């Protein structure tokens, strides 16, 4: 991959970010994302002027700037009945099917917007807004815990002063005591080694490992178990897979034919090896976003850093010839922000974020950086050859030969497509000539391309 120097600035900001816990996107998560992208912007621009806490004159006693508002409804009752579009007054109003109920009053929404509202209601009208938070409120960035600086709080005092073995234990015990609960009994050594082994390498301990731990009476017996597990190559396999899930890793390109990418495994192995090497998180992020721009001590390190940028290369593809590349860039930005920043930046593609401090200009600043990137193209079923992959042979004759070979294959494939287009045009000409029973005019070069 070949990327601009702007990515160095980008990773400087991202490297200090904290990676938050992430889970597979649930159905409710998808619904909220749909609401944020499709519904909230329309409500804010078309409805809040007359139906929000900030309205100069509230119309119909209806609030649409909170979930409680449309659930309670106005003078005509609830505005939305989840999963029942036909009974939802809001959908009826924006559809202009009733001459006495038409909103917005001066113009209709687009058919696409109306369809989005119908889809949203069928989903159950997922809405994360609370009654004390409106879209017209002041920005909440100062109240978001994820954007506050890291502090080191003082461990709370507990009634049981002997149970806590670490400051973290003190926080757990304080919450238990607050709920009038007591800690469970300590785990036996047999249970402890099973828990640790499953947690760290995802496999059960062997009978020999269990027996050795039971026989080890030293005060550091458990430390020895943990050290052994952290040194196991299975540790990187167990924990690297969580990162691979976050970055939506796959051995295929995700395009309409889901074409295989034979070299994708190199990025997978890079992640596993990074975990096993206990690589610093900041370094881990830098290499994946701009590894090809970072200095390298030797060819081995250079190749490793190039492979790391496979994170960007595995961004989802659309179409058969990568002609809808803006969707790939959108996927890159969306995944990068959620995985590394713990923020949903994708909403800012269309509007300033309503809560997080993400304006549209920041989204397109990121877009500009990645748009100056040459993404490797894996090929598809109708356009089989890959291109723009960076050879790990370094520079010189090998790299030049690979680039020359790729260029020749691309040209041959384009020439073949052109000939096939001309062949199809001539077949249409012959068919038309036969049906008309008259001499048809020879297709022009422009017609052959259609």
Short mmCIF file of C-alpha atoms in Angstrom, two decimals:
data_model
loop_
_atom_site.label_atom_id
_atom_site.label_comp_id
_atom_site.label_asym_id
_atom_site.label_seq_id
_atom_site.Cartn_x
_atom_site.Cartn_y
_atom_site.Cartn_z
CA UNK A 1 0.00 0.00 0.00
CA UNK A 2 1.12 3.52 -0.73
CA UNK A 3 -0.21 6.19 1.59
CA UNK A 4 0.37 9.88 2.17
CA UNK A 5 2.38 11.35 4.99
CA UNK A 6 -0.90 12.63 6.48
CA UNK A 7 -1.37 9.24 8.10
CA UNK A 8 1.57 9.94 10.39
CA UNK A 9 -0.45 12.82 11.86
CA UNK A 10 -3.47 10.58 12.10
CA UNK A 11 -1.74 7.80 14.01
CA UNK A 12 -0.21 10.33 16.41
CA UNK A 13 -3.73 11.10 17.58
CA UNK A 14 -4.94 7.51 17.50
CA UNK A 15 -1.99 5.95 19.27
CA UNK A 16 -2.98 7.55 22.57
CA UNK A 17 -6.55 6.31 22.34
CA UNK A 18 -7.82 3.54 24.58
CA UNK A 19 -9.24 0.42 22.98
CA UNK A 20 -12.64 -0.21 24.53
CA UNK A 21 -14.33 -3.55 25.00
CA UNK A 22 -16.39 -4.44 21.97
CA UNK A 23 -19.01 -7.03 21.28
CA UNK A 24 -20.60 -8.39 18.15
CA UNK A 25 -23.20 -6.01 16.83
CA UNK A 26 -26.58 -7.08 18.10
CA UNK A 27 -29.89 -6.48 16.42
CA UNK A 28 -30.56 -3.57 18.80
CA UNK A 29 -27.18 -2.03 17.97
CA UNK A 30 -28.06 -2.15 14.27
CA UNK A 31 -31.38 -0.48 14.99
CA UNK A 32 -29.78 2.35 16.93
CA UNK A 33 -27.22 2.86 14.17
CA UNK A 34 -30.06 3.01 11.62
CA UNK A 35 -31.82 5.61 13.77
CA UNK A 36 -28.69 7.74 14.09
CA UNK A 37 -27.94 7.67 10.35
CA UNK A 38 -31.41 7.82 8.84
CA UNK A 39 -33.97 9.11 11.36
CA UNK A 40 -32.43 11.53 13.83
CA UNK A 41 -31.03 13.90 11.12
CA UNK A 42 -34.49 14.20 9.52
CA UNK A 43 -36.17 14.80 12.88
CA UNK A 44 -33.61 17.48 13.73
CA UNK A 45 -33.94 19.37 10.44
CA UNK A 46 -37.66 18.92 9.77
CA UNK A 47 -39.44 18.46 13.12
CA UNK A 48 -37.59 20.00 16.08
CA UNK A 49 -38.56 23.56 15.20
CA UNK A 50 -42.15 22.82 16.22
CA UNK A 51 -41.84 19.61 18.26
CA UNK A 52 -38.97 19.88 20.74
CA UNK A 53 -38.14 21.32 24.13
CA UNK A 54 -36.49 24.25 22.36
CA UNK A 55 -39.51 25.11 20.21
CA UNK A 56 -40.69 28.71 20.56
CA UNK A 57 -44.25 27.40 20.31
CA UNK A 58 -44.86 23.69 20.76
CA UNK A 59 -47.33 22.37 18.17
CA UNK A 60 -49.92 19.74 19.06
CA UNK A 61 -48.31 19.14 22.48
CA UNK A 62 -46.00 16.68 20.72
CA UNK A 63 -42.31 16.28 21.50
CA UNK A 64 -40.19 14.42 18.94
CA UNK A 65 -36.79 15.15 20.50
CA UNK A 66 -36.96 12.18 22.88
CA UNK A 67 -38.22 8.63 22.96
CA UNK A 68 -40.65 9.45 25.80
CA UNK A 69 -42.02 12.31 23.70
CA UNK A 70 -43.30 10.24 20.78
CA UNK A 71 -44.35 7.40 23.10
CA UNK A 72 -46.57 9.76 25.09
CA UNK A 73 -47.64 11.57 21.95
CA UNK A 74 -49.59 14.79 21.66
CA UNK A 75 -53.18 15.83 21.35
CA UNK A 76 -53.90 12.97 18.94
CA UNK A 77 -52.22 10.27 21.00
CA UNK A 78 -48.93 8.35 20.58
CA UNK A 79 -47.05 9.37 17.45
CA UNK A 80 -45.52 5.94 16.84
CA UNK A 81 -46.65 2.39 17.53
CA UNK A 82 -43.47 0.27 17.34
CA UNK A 83 -43.57 -2.49 14.70
CA UNK A 84 -46.93 -1.23 13.43
CA UNK A 85 -46.39 1.41 10.73
CA UNK A 86 -50.07 1.36 9.72
CA UNK A 87 -51.07 2.53 13.22
CA UNK A 88 -48.32 5.17 13.56
CA UNK A 89 -49.63 8.72 13.20
CA UNK A 90 -46.16 10.09 12.45
CA UNK A 91 -45.81 7.90 9.36
CA UNK A 92 -49.33 8.85 8.29
CA UNK A 93 -48.49 12.54 8.63
CA UNK A 94 -45.24 12.47 6.66
CA UNK A 95 -46.83 10.25 3.96
CA UNK A 96 -49.45 12.94 3.16
CA UNK A 97 -52.22 10.31 2.93
CA UNK A 98 -54.61 12.39 5.06
CA UNK A 99 -55.51 15.91 3.93
CA UNK A 100 -55.98 16.97 7.57
CA UNK A 101 -52.67 15.54 8.82
CA UNK A 102 -49.63 16.52 6.76
CA UNK A 103 -46.19 17.12 8.21
CA UNK A 104 -43.94 18.95 7.56
CA UNK A 105 -46.70 21.41 6.59
CA UNK A 106 -44.86 23.22 3.79
CA UNK A 107 -43.26 20.35 1.89
CA UNK A 108 -43.11 16.57 1.84
CA UNK A 109 -40.16 14.42 2.75
CA UNK A 110 -38.46 12.45 0.00
CA UNK A 111 -39.80 8.95 -0.79
CA UNK A 112 -36.53 7.54 0.52
CA UNK A 113 -36.92 9.34 3.85
CA UNK A 114 -40.52 8.17 4.24
CA UNK A 115 -39.43 4.59 3.48
CA UNK A 116 -36.67 4.91 6.12
CA UNK A 117 -39.24 5.91 8.75
CA UNK A 118 -41.41 2.94 7.82
CA UNK A 119 -38.41 0.60 8.09
CA UNK A 120 -37.43 2.12 11.43
CA UNK A 121 -40.92 1.64 12.88
CA UNK A 122 -40.99 -1.98 11.64
CA UNK A 123 -37.71 -2.51 13.51
CA UNK A 124 -39.48 -1.47 16.71
CA UNK A 125 -38.53 2.23 16.55
CA UNK A 126 -35.20 1.87 18.42
CA UNK A 127 -34.35 5.24 19.95
CA UNK A 128 -31.48 5.82 22.42
CA UNK A 129 -32.63 9.34 23.37
CA UNK A 130 -33.83 10.05 26.87
CA UNK A 131 -36.38 12.59 27.95
CA UNK A 132 -33.82 14.79 29.71
CA UNK A 133 -31.52 14.89 26.67
CA UNK A 134 -32.65 16.60 23.48
CA UNK A 135 -30.91 16.90 20.16
CA UNK A 136 -30.97 20.67 20.59
CA UNK A 137 -29.16 20.53 23.92
CA UNK A 138 -25.64 21.81 24.38
CA UNK A 139 -22.88 19.35 23.36
CA UNK A 140 -22.34 16.62 25.93
CA UNK A 141 -18.68 15.98 25.14
CA UNK A 142 -17.56 17.17 28.57
CA UNK A 143 -19.83 14.61 30.23
CA UNK A 144 -18.75 11.57 28.23
CA UNK A 145 -16.64 9.32 30.47
CA UNK A 146 -14.76 7.97 27.45
CA UNK A 147 -13.38 11.44 26.62
CA UNK A 148 -12.30 12.39 30.11
CA UNK A 149 -8.61 12.12 31.05
CA UNK A 150 -7.51 8.96 32.83
CA UNK A 151 -7.27 9.38 36.60
CA UNK A 152 -6.05 7.18 39.43
CA UNK A 153 -8.84 7.05 42.00
CA UNK A 154 -8.22 6.18 45.62
CA UNK A 155 -9.45 2.66 46.49
CA UNK A 156 -12.54 2.78 48.72
CA UNK A 157 -12.45 1.67 52.33
CA UNK A 158 -14.16 -1.65 53.05
CA UNK A 159 -15.49 -3.37 56.14
CA UNK A 160 -13.53 -6.54 55.39
CA UNK A 161 -9.97 -5.26 55.43
CA UNK A 162 -8.34 -8.67 54.85
CA UNK A 163 -10.10 -9.87 51.69
CA UNK A 164 -8.75 -7.43 49.10
CA UNK A 165 -5.38 -8.43 47.64
CA UNK A 166 -5.16 -5.51 45.20
CA UNK A 167 -6.71 -2.04 44.70
CA UNK A 168 -9.08 -3.55 42.11
CA UNK A 169 -10.32 -6.03 44.71
CA UNK A 170 -11.19 -3.08 46.98
CA UNK A 171 -13.55 -1.62 44.35
CA UNK A 172 -15.21 -5.01 43.79
CA UNK A 173 -15.61 -5.63 47.54
CA UNK A 174 -16.98 -2.14 48.19
CA UNK A 175 -19.75 -2.68 45.64
CA UNK A 176 -20.55 -6.11 47.09
CA UNK A 177 -20.80 -4.67 50.60
CA UNK A 178 -23.01 -1.88 49.28
CA UNK A 179 -25.46 -4.57 48.08
CA UNK A 180 -25.07 -6.60 51.32
CA UNK A 181 -23.36 -9.39 49.41
CA UNK A 182 -20.35 -11.48 50.38
CA UNK A 183 -17.53 -12.74 48.14
CA UNK A 184 -17.62 -16.40 47.19
CA UNK A 185 -15.06 -18.75 48.66
CA UNK A 186 -11.58 -18.82 47.04
CA UNK A 187 -11.26 -21.22 44.11
CA UNK A 188 -9.41 -24.47 44.62
CA UNK A 189 -6.11 -24.96 42.83
CA UNK A 190 -7.71 -27.37 40.37
CA UNK A 191 -10.42 -24.83 39.50
CA UNK A 192 -7.90 -21.99 39.38
CA UNK A 193 -5.62 -23.58 36.80
CA UNK A 194 -8.59 -24.52 34.61
CA UNK A 195 -9.90 -20.94 34.69
CA UNK A 196 -6.50 -19.42 33.94
CA UNK A 197 -5.74 -21.85 31.12
CA UNK A 198 -9.09 -21.39 29.40
CA UNK A 199 -8.84 -17.60 29.80
CA UNK A 200 -5.33 -17.21 28.45
CA UNK A 201 -5.02 -19.84 25.71
CA UNK A 202 -8.59 -21.04 25.18
CA UNK A 203 -7.72 -24.68 25.87
CA UNK A 204 -8.07 -26.91 28.94
CA UNK A 205 -4.97 -27.75 30.95
CA UNK A 206 -3.44 -31.17 30.42
CA UNK A 207 -3.57 -33.71 33.26
CA UNK A 208 0.21 -33.35 33.63
CA UNK A 209 -0.08 -29.56 34.00
CA UNK A 210 -2.80 -29.91 36.63
CA UNK A 211 -0.76 -32.47 38.61
CA UNK A 212 2.36 -30.27 38.48
CA UNK A 213 0.41 -27.27 39.80
CA UNK A 214 -1.19 -29.30 42.61
CA UNK A 215 2.22 -30.57 43.70
CA UNK A 216 3.86 -27.13 43.60
CA UNK A 217 3.57 -25.83 47.19
CA UNK A 218 5.65 -22.70 46.64
CA UNK A 219 4.00 -19.25 47.13
CA UNK A 220 4.73 -18.44 43.47
CA UNK A 221 3.10 -21.56 41.99
CA UNK A 222 0.27 -19.66 40.32
CA UNK A 223 2.65 -17.03 38.97
CA UNK A 224 4.60 -19.81 37.27
CA UNK A 225 1.38 -21.07 35.64
CA UNK A 226 0.51 -17.61 34.34
CA UNK A 227 4.03 -17.02 33.01
CA UNK A 228 3.95 -20.36 31.21
CA UNK A 229 0.58 -19.60 29.62
CA UNK A 230 1.62 -16.11 28.51
CA UNK A 231 4.68 -17.63 26.85
CA UNK A 232 2.55 -20.15 24.94
CA UNK A 233 2.00 -19.49 21.20
CA UNK A 234 -1.64 -20.32 21.84
CA UNK A 235 -1.93 -17.07 23.84
CA UNK A 236 -1.66 -14.98 20.66
CA UNK A 237 -4.12 -17.24 18.87
CA UNK A 238 -6.63 -16.93 21.70
CA UNK A 239 -6.45 -13.16 22.18
CA UNK A 240 -5.48 -12.13 18.66
CA UNK A 241 -8.80 -13.48 17.38
CA UNK A 242 -10.63 -10.81 19.40
CA UNK A 243 -8.76 -8.09 17.53
CA UNK A 244 -9.40 -9.87 14.24
CA UNK A 245 -13.11 -9.86 15.06
CA UNK A 246 -13.00 -6.12 15.74
CA UNK A 247 -11.30 -5.32 12.44
CA UNK A 248 -13.75 -7.63 10.53
CA UNK A 249 -10.96 -9.90 9.28
CA UNK A 250 -11.79 -12.43 6.56
CA UNK A 251 -9.94 -14.39 3.91
CA UNK A 252 -12.23 -12.91 1.27
CA UNK A 253 -12.78 -9.38 -0.02
CA UNK A 254 -16.44 -8.97 0.89
CA UNK A 255 -17.39 -7.83 -2.62
CA UNK A 256 -20.47 -9.12 -4.42
CA UNK A 257 -18.59 -12.31 -5.31
CA UNK A 258 -16.69 -12.46 -1.98
CA UNK A 259 -13.49 -13.17 -3.88
CA UNK A 260 -10.72 -15.03 -1.96
CA UNK A 261 -7.58 -13.13 -0.92
CA UNK A 262 -4.82 -15.78 -0.66
CA UNK A 263 -2.34 -13.49 1.14
CA UNK A 264 -4.77 -12.24 3.81
CA UNK A 265 -3.42 -14.85 6.23
CA UNK A 266 -0.23 -12.80 6.53
CA UNK A 267 -2.13 -10.06 8.37
CA UNK A 268 -3.79 -12.66 10.61
CA UNK A 269 -0.38 -14.07 11.53
CA UNK A 270 0.95 -10.55 12.13
CA UNK A 271 -1.76 -9.96 14.73
CA UNK A 272 -1.09 -13.29 16.46
CA UNK A 273 2.67 -12.69 16.50
CA UNK A 274 2.16 -9.16 17.88
CA UNK A 275 0.20 -10.48 20.85
CA UNK A 276 2.78 -13.18 21.50
CA UNK A 277 5.59 -10.61 21.30
CA UNK A 278 3.74 -8.37 23.81
CA UNK A 279 3.99 -5.49 21.36
CA UNK A 280 3.06 -2.07 22.74
CA UNK A 281 -0.48 -1.07 21.82
CA UNK A 282 0.62 2.30 20.42
CA UNK A 283 3.14 0.58 18.15
CA UNK A 284 0.52 -2.00 17.18
CA UNK A 285 -1.83 0.76 15.99
CA UNK A 286 0.86 2.78 14.21
CA UNK A 287 2.00 -0.18 12.17
CA UNK A 288 -1.52 -1.05 11.00
CA UNK A 289 -2.37 2.46 9.84
CA UNK A 290 0.99 3.63 8.50
CA UNK A 291 3.49 0.78 8.76
CA UNK A 292 4.82 1.40 5.25
CA UNK A 293 5.74 4.98 6.25
CA UNK A 294 7.56 4.07 9.45
CA UNK A 295 11.35 3.65 9.46
CA UNK A 296 12.64 0.07 9.46
CA UNK A 297 15.96 -1.37 10.62
CA UNK A 298 16.02 -4.12 8.01
CA UNK A 299 13.96 -5.82 5.31
CA UNK A 300 12.34 -8.16 7.83
CA UNK A 301 10.95 -5.27 9.87
CA UNK A 302 9.93 -3.42 6.72
CA UNK A 303 8.00 -6.45 5.47
CA UNK A 304 6.30 -6.88 8.85
CA UNK A 305 5.15 -3.26 8.84
CA UNK A 306 3.84 -3.53 5.28
CA UNK A 307 1.90 -6.66 6.23
CA UNK A 308 0.48 -4.74 9.21
CA UNK A 309 -1.21 -2.29 6.82
CA UNK A 310 -3.28 -5.27 5.77
CA UNK A 311 -5.71 -3.81 8.30
CA UNK A 312 -6.60 -1.18 5.70
CA UNK A 313 -6.27 -3.57 2.77
CA UNK A 314 -9.00 -5.88 4.16
CA UNK A 315 -11.56 -3.06 4.12
CA UNK A 316 -14.73 -4.29 2.50
CA UNK A 317 -14.98 -4.07 -1.29
CA UNK A 318 -18.11 -3.32 -3.30
CA UNK A 319 -18.92 -4.11 -6.91
CA UNK A 320 -16.81 -6.10 -9.33
CA UNK A 321 -14.19 -3.53 -10.38
CA UNK A 322 -13.83 -1.42 -7.23
CA UNK A 323 -15.78 1.36 -8.95
CA UNK A 324 -17.72 2.17 -5.76
CA UNK A 325 -14.57 2.88 -3.81
CA UNK A 326 -16.18 5.59 -1.66
CA UNK A 327 -18.02 2.77 0.14
CA UNK A 328 -14.69 1.11 0.93
CA UNK A 329 -13.41 4.37 2.42
CA UNK A 330 -16.60 4.66 4.47
CA UNK A 331 -16.02 1.14 5.79
CA UNK A 332 -12.42 2.02 6.70
CA UNK A 333 -13.39 5.13 8.65
CA UNK A 334 -16.33 3.45 10.37
CA UNK A 335 -14.27 0.48 11.53
CA UNK A 336 -11.23 2.52 12.53
CA UNK A 337 -13.29 4.89 14.68
CA UNK A 338 -15.25 2.16 16.44
CA UNK A 339 -12.30 -0.18 16.96
CA UNK A 340 -9.61 2.31 17.97
CA UNK A 341 -11.50 5.35 19.27
CA UNK A 342 -14.60 3.64 20.65
CA UNK A 343 -16.71 6.25 18.81
CA UNK A 344 -19.22 6.05 16.00
CA UNK A 345 -17.81 8.56 13.50
CA UNK A 346 -19.89 7.28 10.57
CA UNK A 347 -22.84 9.54 11.48
CA UNK A 348 -20.71 12.60 10.68
CA UNK A 349 -20.64 11.60 7.01
CA UNK A 350 -23.98 13.39 6.65
CA UNK A 351 -24.18 15.74 9.64
CA UNK A 352 -22.29 16.94 12.69
CA UNK A 353 -22.54 14.32 15.41
CA UNK A 354 -25.39 15.16 17.77
CA UNK A 355 -23.55 14.17 20.93
CA UNK A 356 -19.94 13.17 20.42
CA UNK A 357 -17.62 16.02 19.34
CA UNK A 358 -17.33 14.77 15.75
CA UNK A 359 -18.15 17.41 13.11
CA UNK A 360 -18.60 16.60 9.43
CA UNK A 361 -15.35 18.40 8.57
CA UNK A 362 -13.42 15.88 10.69
CA UNK A 363 -15.05 12.99 8.86
CA UNK A 364 -13.99 14.34 5.48
CA UNK A 365 -10.54 15.15 6.78
CA UNK A 366 -10.18 11.43 7.48
CA UNK A 367 -11.79 10.68 4.12
CA UNK A 368 -9.18 12.81 2.38
CA UNK A 369 -6.35 10.96 4.08
CA UNK A 370 -7.60 7.53 3.09
CA UNK A 371 -8.69 8.69 -0.36
CA UNK A 372 -5.03 9.41 -1.08
CA UNK A 373 -4.30 5.77 -0.32
CA UNK A 374 -3.74 3.15 -2.99
CA UNK A 375 -5.64 0.14 -1.67
CA UNK A 376 -4.60 -3.27 -2.90
CA UNK A 377 -7.31 -4.75 -5.16
CA UNK A 378 -7.80 -8.51 -4.62
CA UNK A 379 -9.68 -9.17 -7.85
CA UNK A 380 -13.17 -10.54 -8.43
CA UNK A 381 -14.82 -13.33 -10.40
CA UNK A 382 -15.23 -11.13 -13.48
CA UNK A 383 -11.90 -9.32 -13.05
CA UNK A 384 -9.67 -12.00 -11.63
CA UNK A 385 -6.24 -10.46 -11.38
CA UNK A 386 -5.12 -8.62 -8.22
CA UNK A 387 -3.25 -5.34 -8.44
CA UNK A 388 -1.40 -2.78 -6.29
CA UNK A 389 -0.19 -5.35 -3.77
CA UNK A 390 3.19 -4.33 -2.38
CA UNK A 391 5.81 -7.03 -3.07
CA UNK A 392 7.71 -8.14 0.01
CA UNK A 393 10.77 -8.75 -2.16
CA UNK A 394 11.85 -5.20 -1.42
CA UNK A 395 13.08 -3.05 -4.27
CA UNK A 396 15.10 -3.90 -7.34
CA UNK A 397 14.64 -6.44 -10.09
CA UNK A 398 12.10 -8.68 -8.30
CA UNK A 399 9.78 -5.82 -7.37
CA UNK A 400 10.07 -4.27 -10.82
CA UNK A 401 9.26 -7.58 -12.50
CA UNK A 402 6.19 -8.07 -10.31
CA UNK A 403 4.93 -4.56 -11.07
CA UNK A 404 5.55 -5.08 -14.79
CA UNK A 405 3.71 -8.41 -14.71
CA UNK A 406 0.70 -6.89 -12.92
CA UNK A 407 0.57 -4.03 -15.41
CA UNK A 408 0.64 -6.39 -18.38
CA UNK A 409 -2.11 -8.58 -16.91
CA UNK A 410 -4.29 -5.53 -16.27
CA UNK A 411 -3.86 -4.37 -19.87
CA UNK A 412 -4.60 -7.84 -21.27
CA UNK A 413 -7.72 -8.09 -19.14
CA UNK A 414 -8.92 -4.67 -20.30
CA UNK A 415 -8.23 -5.57 -23.93
CA UNK A 416 -10.13 -8.84 -23.49
CA UNK A 417 -13.14 -7.03 -22.04
CA UNK A 418 -13.10 -4.61 -24.97
CA UNK A 419 -13.06 -7.46 -27.49
CA UNK A 420 -15.90 -9.23 -25.66
CA UNK A 421 -17.95 -6.01 -25.75
CA UNK A 422 -17.38 -5.73 -29.50
CA UNK A 423 -18.32 -9.39 -29.95
CA UNK A 424 -21.59 -8.89 -28.08
CA UNK A 425 -22.36 -5.77 -30.15
CA UNK A 426 -21.79 -7.68 -33.41
CA UNK A 427 -24.04 -10.50 -32.22
CA UNK A 428 -26.80 -8.01 -31.49
CA UNK A 429 -26.25 -6.53 -34.97
CA UNK A 430 -26.53 -9.95 -36.63
CA UNK A 431 -29.65 -10.78 -34.65
CA UNK A 432 -31.30 -7.48 -35.54
CA UNK A 433 -30.36 -7.97 -39.20
CA UNK A 434 -31.93 -11.42 -39.23
CA UNK A 435 -35.16 -10.29 -37.56
CA UNK A 436 -35.64 -7.25 -39.80
CA UNK A 437 -34.84 -9.11 -42.98
CA UNK A 438 -33.00 -6.02 -44.11
CA UNK A 439 -29.45 -4.86 -44.09
CA UNK A 440 -28.79 -3.19 -40.79
CA UNK A 441 -26.17 -0.54 -40.37
CA UNK A 442 -22.80 -1.61 -38.97
CA UNK A 443 -22.61 -0.64 -35.26
CA UNK A 444 -20.42 2.33 -34.50
CA UNK A 445 -17.48 2.04 -32.06
CA UNK A 446 -19.59 3.88 -29.47
CA UNK A 447 -22.42 1.35 -29.91
CA UNK A 448 -20.01 -1.52 -29.51
CA UNK A 449 -19.06 -0.21 -26.10
CA UNK A 450 -22.69 -0.16 -24.87
#
